XYZ file of C-alpha atoms in Angstrom:
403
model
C 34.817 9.534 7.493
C 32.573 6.606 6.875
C 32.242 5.622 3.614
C 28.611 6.205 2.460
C 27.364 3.513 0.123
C 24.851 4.515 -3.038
C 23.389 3.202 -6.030
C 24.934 3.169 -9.278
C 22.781 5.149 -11.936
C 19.790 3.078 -14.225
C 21.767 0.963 -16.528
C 19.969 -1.384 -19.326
C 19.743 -4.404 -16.649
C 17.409 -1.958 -14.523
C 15.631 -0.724 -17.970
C 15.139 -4.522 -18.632
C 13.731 -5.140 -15.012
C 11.012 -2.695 -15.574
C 8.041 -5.010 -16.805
C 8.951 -7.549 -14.238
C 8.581 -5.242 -11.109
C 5.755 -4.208 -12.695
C 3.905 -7.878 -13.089
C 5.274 -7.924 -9.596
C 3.660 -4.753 -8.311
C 0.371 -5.661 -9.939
C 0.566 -8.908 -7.618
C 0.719 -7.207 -5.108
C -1.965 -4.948 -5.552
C -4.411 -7.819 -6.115
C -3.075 -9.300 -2.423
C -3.466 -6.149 -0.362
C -6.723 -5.426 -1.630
C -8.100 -8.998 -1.580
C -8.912 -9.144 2.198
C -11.921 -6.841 1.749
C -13.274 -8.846 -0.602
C -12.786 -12.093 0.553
C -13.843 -10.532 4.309
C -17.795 -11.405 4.108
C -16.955 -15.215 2.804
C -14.239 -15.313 6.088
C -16.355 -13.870 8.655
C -19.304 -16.330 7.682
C -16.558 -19.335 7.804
C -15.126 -18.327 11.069
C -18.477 -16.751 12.489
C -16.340 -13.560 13.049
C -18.139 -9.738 13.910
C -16.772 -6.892 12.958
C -13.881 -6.674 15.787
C -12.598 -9.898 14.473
C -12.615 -9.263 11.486
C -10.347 -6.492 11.778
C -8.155 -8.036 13.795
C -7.460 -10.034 9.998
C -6.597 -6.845 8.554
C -4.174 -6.034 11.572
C -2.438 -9.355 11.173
C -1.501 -8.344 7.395
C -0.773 -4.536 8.227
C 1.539 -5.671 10.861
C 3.620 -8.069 9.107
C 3.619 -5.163 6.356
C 5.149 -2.836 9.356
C 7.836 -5.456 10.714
C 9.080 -5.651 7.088
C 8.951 -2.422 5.247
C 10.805 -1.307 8.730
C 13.687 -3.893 7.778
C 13.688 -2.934 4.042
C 15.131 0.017 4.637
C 18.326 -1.739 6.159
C 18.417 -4.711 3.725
C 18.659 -2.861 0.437
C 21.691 -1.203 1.392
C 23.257 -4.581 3.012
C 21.946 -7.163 0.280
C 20.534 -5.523 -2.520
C 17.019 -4.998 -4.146
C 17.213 -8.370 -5.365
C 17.234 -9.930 -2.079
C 14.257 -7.928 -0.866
C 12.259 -8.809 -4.263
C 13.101 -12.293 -3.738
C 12.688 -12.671 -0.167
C 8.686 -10.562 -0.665
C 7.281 -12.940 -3.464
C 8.501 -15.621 -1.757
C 6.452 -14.693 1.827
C 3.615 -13.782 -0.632
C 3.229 -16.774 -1.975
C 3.363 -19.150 1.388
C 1.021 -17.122 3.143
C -1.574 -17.332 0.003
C -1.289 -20.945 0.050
C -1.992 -21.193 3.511
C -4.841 -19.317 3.484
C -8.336 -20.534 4.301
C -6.621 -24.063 4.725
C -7.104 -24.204 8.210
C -8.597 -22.827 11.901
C -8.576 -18.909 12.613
C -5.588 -19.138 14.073
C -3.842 -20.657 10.736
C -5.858 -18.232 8.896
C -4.199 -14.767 11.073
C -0.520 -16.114 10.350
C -1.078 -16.591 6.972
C -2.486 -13.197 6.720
C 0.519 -11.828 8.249
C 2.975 -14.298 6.412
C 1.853 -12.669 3.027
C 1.280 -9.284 4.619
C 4.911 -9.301 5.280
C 5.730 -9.735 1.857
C 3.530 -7.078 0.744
C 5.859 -4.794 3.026
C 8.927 -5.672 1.240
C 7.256 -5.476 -2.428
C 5.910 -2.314 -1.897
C 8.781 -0.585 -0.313
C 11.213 -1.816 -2.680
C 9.143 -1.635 -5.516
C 8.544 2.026 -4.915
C 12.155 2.777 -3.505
C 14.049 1.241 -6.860
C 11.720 2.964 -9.398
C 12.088 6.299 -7.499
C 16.043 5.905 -7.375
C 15.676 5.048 -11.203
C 14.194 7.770 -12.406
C 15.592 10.768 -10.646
C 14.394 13.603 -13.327
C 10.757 12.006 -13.612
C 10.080 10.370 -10.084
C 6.297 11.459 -9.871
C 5.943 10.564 -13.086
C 7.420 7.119 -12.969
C 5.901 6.362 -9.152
C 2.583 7.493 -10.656
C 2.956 4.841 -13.632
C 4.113 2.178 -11.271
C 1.087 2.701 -9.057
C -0.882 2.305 -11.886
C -0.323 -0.627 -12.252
C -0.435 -1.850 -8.840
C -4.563 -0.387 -8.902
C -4.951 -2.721 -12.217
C -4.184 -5.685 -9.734
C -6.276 -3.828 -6.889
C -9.044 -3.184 -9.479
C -8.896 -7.111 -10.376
C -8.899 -8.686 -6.793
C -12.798 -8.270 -6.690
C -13.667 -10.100 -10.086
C -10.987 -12.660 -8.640
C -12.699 -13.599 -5.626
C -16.382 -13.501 -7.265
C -14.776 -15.736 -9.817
C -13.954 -18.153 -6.932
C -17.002 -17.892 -5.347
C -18.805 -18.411 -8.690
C -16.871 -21.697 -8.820
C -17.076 -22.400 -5.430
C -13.368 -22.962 -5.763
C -11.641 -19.775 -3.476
C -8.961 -22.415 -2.407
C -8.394 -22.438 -6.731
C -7.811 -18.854 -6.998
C -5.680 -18.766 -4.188
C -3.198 -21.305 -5.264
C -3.144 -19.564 -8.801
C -2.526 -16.387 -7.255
C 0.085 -18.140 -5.030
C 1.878 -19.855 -8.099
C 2.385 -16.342 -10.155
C 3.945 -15.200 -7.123
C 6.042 -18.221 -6.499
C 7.014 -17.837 -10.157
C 7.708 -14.521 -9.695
C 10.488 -14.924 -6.968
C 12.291 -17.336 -9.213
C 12.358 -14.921 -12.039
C 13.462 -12.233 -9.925
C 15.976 -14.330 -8.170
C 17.565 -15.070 -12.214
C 17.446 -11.150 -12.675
C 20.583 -8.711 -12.991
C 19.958 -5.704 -10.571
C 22.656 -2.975 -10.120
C 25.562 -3.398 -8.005
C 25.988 -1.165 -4.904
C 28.846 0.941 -4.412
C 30.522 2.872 -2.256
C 31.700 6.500 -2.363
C 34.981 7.739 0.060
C 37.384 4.486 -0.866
C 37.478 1.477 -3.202
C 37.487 -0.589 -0.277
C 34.166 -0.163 2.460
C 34.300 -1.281 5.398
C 31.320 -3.842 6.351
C 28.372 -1.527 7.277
C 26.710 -2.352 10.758
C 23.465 -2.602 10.933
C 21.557 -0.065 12.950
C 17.990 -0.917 14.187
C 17.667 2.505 16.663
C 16.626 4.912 14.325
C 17.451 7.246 16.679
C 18.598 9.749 13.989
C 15.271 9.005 11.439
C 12.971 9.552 14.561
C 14.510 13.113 15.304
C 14.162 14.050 11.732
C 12.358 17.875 11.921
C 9.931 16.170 8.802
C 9.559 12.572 10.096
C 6.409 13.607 11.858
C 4.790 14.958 8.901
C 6.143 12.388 6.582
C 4.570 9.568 9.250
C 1.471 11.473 9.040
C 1.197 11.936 5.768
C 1.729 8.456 5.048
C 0.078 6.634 7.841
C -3.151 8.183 7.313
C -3.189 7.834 3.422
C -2.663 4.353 3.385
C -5.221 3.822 5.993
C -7.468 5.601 4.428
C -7.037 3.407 1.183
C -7.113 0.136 3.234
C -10.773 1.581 5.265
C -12.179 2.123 1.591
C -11.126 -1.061 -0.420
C -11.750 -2.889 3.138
C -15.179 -2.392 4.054
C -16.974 -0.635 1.554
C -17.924 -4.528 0.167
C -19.179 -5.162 3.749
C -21.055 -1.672 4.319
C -22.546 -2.531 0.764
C -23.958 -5.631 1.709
C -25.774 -4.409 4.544
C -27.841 -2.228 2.451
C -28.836 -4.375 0.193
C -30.848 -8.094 -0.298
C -28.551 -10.738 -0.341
C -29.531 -12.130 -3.227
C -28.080 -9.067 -5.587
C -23.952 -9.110 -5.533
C -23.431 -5.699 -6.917
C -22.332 -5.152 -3.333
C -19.228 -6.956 -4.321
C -18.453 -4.696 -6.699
C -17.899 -1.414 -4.319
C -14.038 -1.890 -4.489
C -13.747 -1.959 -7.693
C -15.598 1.319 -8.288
C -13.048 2.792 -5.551
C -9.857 1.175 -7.850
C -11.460 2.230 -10.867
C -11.462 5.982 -9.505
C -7.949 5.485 -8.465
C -6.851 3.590 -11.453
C -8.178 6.406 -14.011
C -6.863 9.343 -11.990
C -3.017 7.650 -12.093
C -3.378 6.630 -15.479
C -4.506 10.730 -16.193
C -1.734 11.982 -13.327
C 1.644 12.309 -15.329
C -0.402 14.658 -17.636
C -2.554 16.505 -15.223
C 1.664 17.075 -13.543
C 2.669 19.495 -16.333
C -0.148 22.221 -15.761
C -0.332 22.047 -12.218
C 1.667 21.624 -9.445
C 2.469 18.702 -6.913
C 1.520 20.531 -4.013
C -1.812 22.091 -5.409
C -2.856 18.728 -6.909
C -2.629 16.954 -3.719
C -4.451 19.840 -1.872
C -7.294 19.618 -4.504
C -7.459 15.569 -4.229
C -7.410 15.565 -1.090
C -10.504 18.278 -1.020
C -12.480 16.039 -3.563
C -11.344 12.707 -1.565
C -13.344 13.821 1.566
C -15.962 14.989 -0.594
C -16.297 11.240 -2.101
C -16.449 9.680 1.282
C -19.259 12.256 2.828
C -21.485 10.773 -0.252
C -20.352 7.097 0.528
C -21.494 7.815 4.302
C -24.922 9.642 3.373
C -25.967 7.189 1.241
C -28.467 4.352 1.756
C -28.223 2.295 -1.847
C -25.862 1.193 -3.604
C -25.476 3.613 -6.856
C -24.681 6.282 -3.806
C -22.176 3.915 -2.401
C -20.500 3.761 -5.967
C -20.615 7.106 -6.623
C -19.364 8.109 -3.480
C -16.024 5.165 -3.775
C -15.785 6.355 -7.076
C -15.125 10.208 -6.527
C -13.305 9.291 -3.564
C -10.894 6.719 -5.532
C -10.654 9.623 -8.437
C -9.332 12.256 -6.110
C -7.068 10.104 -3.791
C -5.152 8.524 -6.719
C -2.581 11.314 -6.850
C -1.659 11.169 -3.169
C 0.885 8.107 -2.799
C 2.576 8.968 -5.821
C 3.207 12.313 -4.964
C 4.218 11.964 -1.720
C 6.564 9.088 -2.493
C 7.893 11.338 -5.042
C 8.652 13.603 -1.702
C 10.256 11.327 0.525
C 11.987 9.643 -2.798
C 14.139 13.221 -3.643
C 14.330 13.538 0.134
C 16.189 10.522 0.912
C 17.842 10.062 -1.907
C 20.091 7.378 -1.660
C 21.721 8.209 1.395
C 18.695 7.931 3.725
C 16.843 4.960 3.306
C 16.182 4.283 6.314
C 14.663 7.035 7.088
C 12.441 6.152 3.876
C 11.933 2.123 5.248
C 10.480 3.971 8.261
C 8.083 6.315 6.801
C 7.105 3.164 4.557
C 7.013 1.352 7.898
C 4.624 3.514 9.222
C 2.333 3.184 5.931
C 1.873 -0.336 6.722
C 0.914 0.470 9.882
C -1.514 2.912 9.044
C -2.714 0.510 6.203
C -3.566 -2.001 9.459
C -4.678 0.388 12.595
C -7.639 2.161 10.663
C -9.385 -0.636 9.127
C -8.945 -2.482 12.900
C -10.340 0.820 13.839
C -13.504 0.685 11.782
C -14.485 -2.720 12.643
C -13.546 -1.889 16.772
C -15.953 1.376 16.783
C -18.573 -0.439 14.247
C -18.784 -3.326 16.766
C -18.479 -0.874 19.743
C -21.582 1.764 18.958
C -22.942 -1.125 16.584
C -22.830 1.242 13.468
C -20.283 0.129 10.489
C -21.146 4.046 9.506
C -20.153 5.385 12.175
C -16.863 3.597 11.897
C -16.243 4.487 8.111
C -16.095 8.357 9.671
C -12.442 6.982 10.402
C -11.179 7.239 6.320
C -12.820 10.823 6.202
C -10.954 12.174 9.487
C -7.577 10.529 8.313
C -8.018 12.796 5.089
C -8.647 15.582 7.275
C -5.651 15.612 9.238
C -3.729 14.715 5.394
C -5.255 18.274 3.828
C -4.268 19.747 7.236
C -0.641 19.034 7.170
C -0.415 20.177 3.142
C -2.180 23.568 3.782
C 0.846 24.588 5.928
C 3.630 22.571 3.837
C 6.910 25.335 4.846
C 6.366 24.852 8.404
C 6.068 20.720 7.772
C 7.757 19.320 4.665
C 11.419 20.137 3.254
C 11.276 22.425 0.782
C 11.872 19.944 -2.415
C 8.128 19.870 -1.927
C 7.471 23.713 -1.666
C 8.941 24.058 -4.693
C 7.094 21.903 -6.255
């Protein structure tokens, strides 16, 4: 039998590693979420509509894909460090490079740092879930916390460049802390990996089919499940600063301040989630969020100001925020540490998701010339979430019926 390789149990290195993943993580959270943003200020550079401008949010999403799909293959080969390394690294070329140059420069360095979001957040969420195998919702929850501090910061980030008129400043800063990052990282002590079945394993092949994580009986809600929440997130934080603007004189910037009230929602519903976890359970939680999430977008699409728009990010960002968390809690005790790449997949497929549904907002808002119409995307992708979690037994293993 072929030996099967696993991780050794949390030692003090990995205790000690905690506040560095989780500067890292909060990195990261400021780079995914900084495209929306920063998308008004691009599309007036490049003289891009709405099509276009997705087309920048594909370019990251798809770099995310190509990489979270490998991650799941180079943990087990090379190790988290590696992955941590090789992610901050990506990040912080790609930052660098952006805005220094045509369209063209500006979609690969989009996908350069996109591509290191895919490793960060795979491996970031894949070492804390291995880590804390008796508390895994709790811990993802705590770690996605503080990936929605960076997400709730990217706006203030990019008004404080524009304030300056110094984006290209920001950027370099934000590409230094990340540079800084992989060289801290790279100095760090992670665990070792070893084998069980012999002292001696055999070099492990590497297997890009996925034949057997495709055939999986849950892959399909798992994809699901995933693709569609991070889309949903991405459509929100996206273009909620763009459908803001339109509704508004130019001269007021509170439209720049949409995202935030979405991160806010999501960043005070993590930081209340571990608690809200022992009186209620995973499965009913998510159910409920996802109830109140399409709830939150129905107000952001009826309104026509801008205290609607908040209020409708707002409740929306509240009742998402226990989503990721719990379902990477899922596919974390599903795995285990035998299956990861199954889990690079599903994580795979998140990034894909977090690209295809903002590209699909801008294609149908330049298509029927409506950006409202194309924001209906987020509240059918929540839709089909609730769908699959109202009939979990037939869908999900049961570590999450039990639940």
């Amino acid at each position: 039998m072929k030996s099967v390789m696993a991780l050794e149990p949390p030692t003090p290195a990995s205790n000690a590693l905690v506040p560095l993943v989780h500067a890292g993580f909060a990195l990261t959270g400021v780079m995914t979420t900084i495209l929306g943003p920063l998308l008004p200020s691009l599309a007036a550079h490049w003289s891009l509509n709405d099509a276009h401008s997705g087309d920048l949010f594909l370019a990251q999403f798809i770099g995310s894909f190509l990489f979270a799909l490998v991650c799941g293959h180079l943990i087990p080969r090379r190790g988290f460090r590696f992955c941590f390394v090789g992610a901050f690294a990506l990040i912080a070329l790609g930052t660098f490079l952006l805005g220094r140059g045509p369209w063209t420069l500006g979609l690969e360095a989009v996908f350069l740092y996109g591509s290191g979001l895919g490793l960060s957040i795979s491996s970031t969420n894949l070492w804390i879930g291995e880590t804390n195998p008796d508390a895994r919702a709790g811990a993802l929850s705590l770690v996605n916390f503080t990936w929605t501090i960076g997400a709730l910061a990217s706006p203030s980030l990019v008004a404080l460049g524009d304030h300056l008129h110094r984006m290209s400043l920001v950027l370099d800063a934000l590409a230094a802390v990340a540079a800084l990052l992989a060289l801290a990282l790279a100095a760090s002590r992670f665990e070792t990996a070893t084998y069980s079945g012999g002292k001696s394993p055999a070099p492990v092949a590497l297997d890009l089919s996925f034949g057997k994580s495709l055939s999986d009986r849950f892959a399909p809600a798992f994809a699901l499940i995933f693709f569609m929440y991070v889309g949903t997130e991405n459509c929100m934080s996206g273009w909620v600063a763009t459908y803001a603007h339109r509704l508004q004189s130019l001269h007021n910037d509170a439209w720049a301040l949409m995202p935030s009230c979405f991160w806010g929602g999501i960043l005070l519903g993590r930081l209340t989630l571990p608690a809200l976890l022992r009186g209620i359970s995973e499965l009913r939680l998510i159910r409920s969020g996802l109830a109140l999430g399409a709830i939150g977008c129905g107000i952001l699409l009826a309104s026509h100001n801008i205290p609607g728009v908040a209020a409708g990010c707002a409740i929306a960002g509240l009742a998402l925020a226990g989503v990721f968390p719990i379902a990477m809690s899922w596919l974390s005790e599903y795995c285990g540490t035998t299956n990861l790449q199954f889990a690079g997949l599903i994580l795979a497929v998140a990034g894909l998701g977090g690209g295809a549904l903002p590209w699909l907002v801008g294609y149908i808002s330049n298509l029927l010339g409506s950006l409202r119409v194309g924001l209906l995307t987020p509240l059918a992708a929540i839709i089909l979430i609730l769908t699959v979690c109202a009939f979990p037994k037939s869908a999900l293993p049961p570590c999450v019926t039990k639940n």
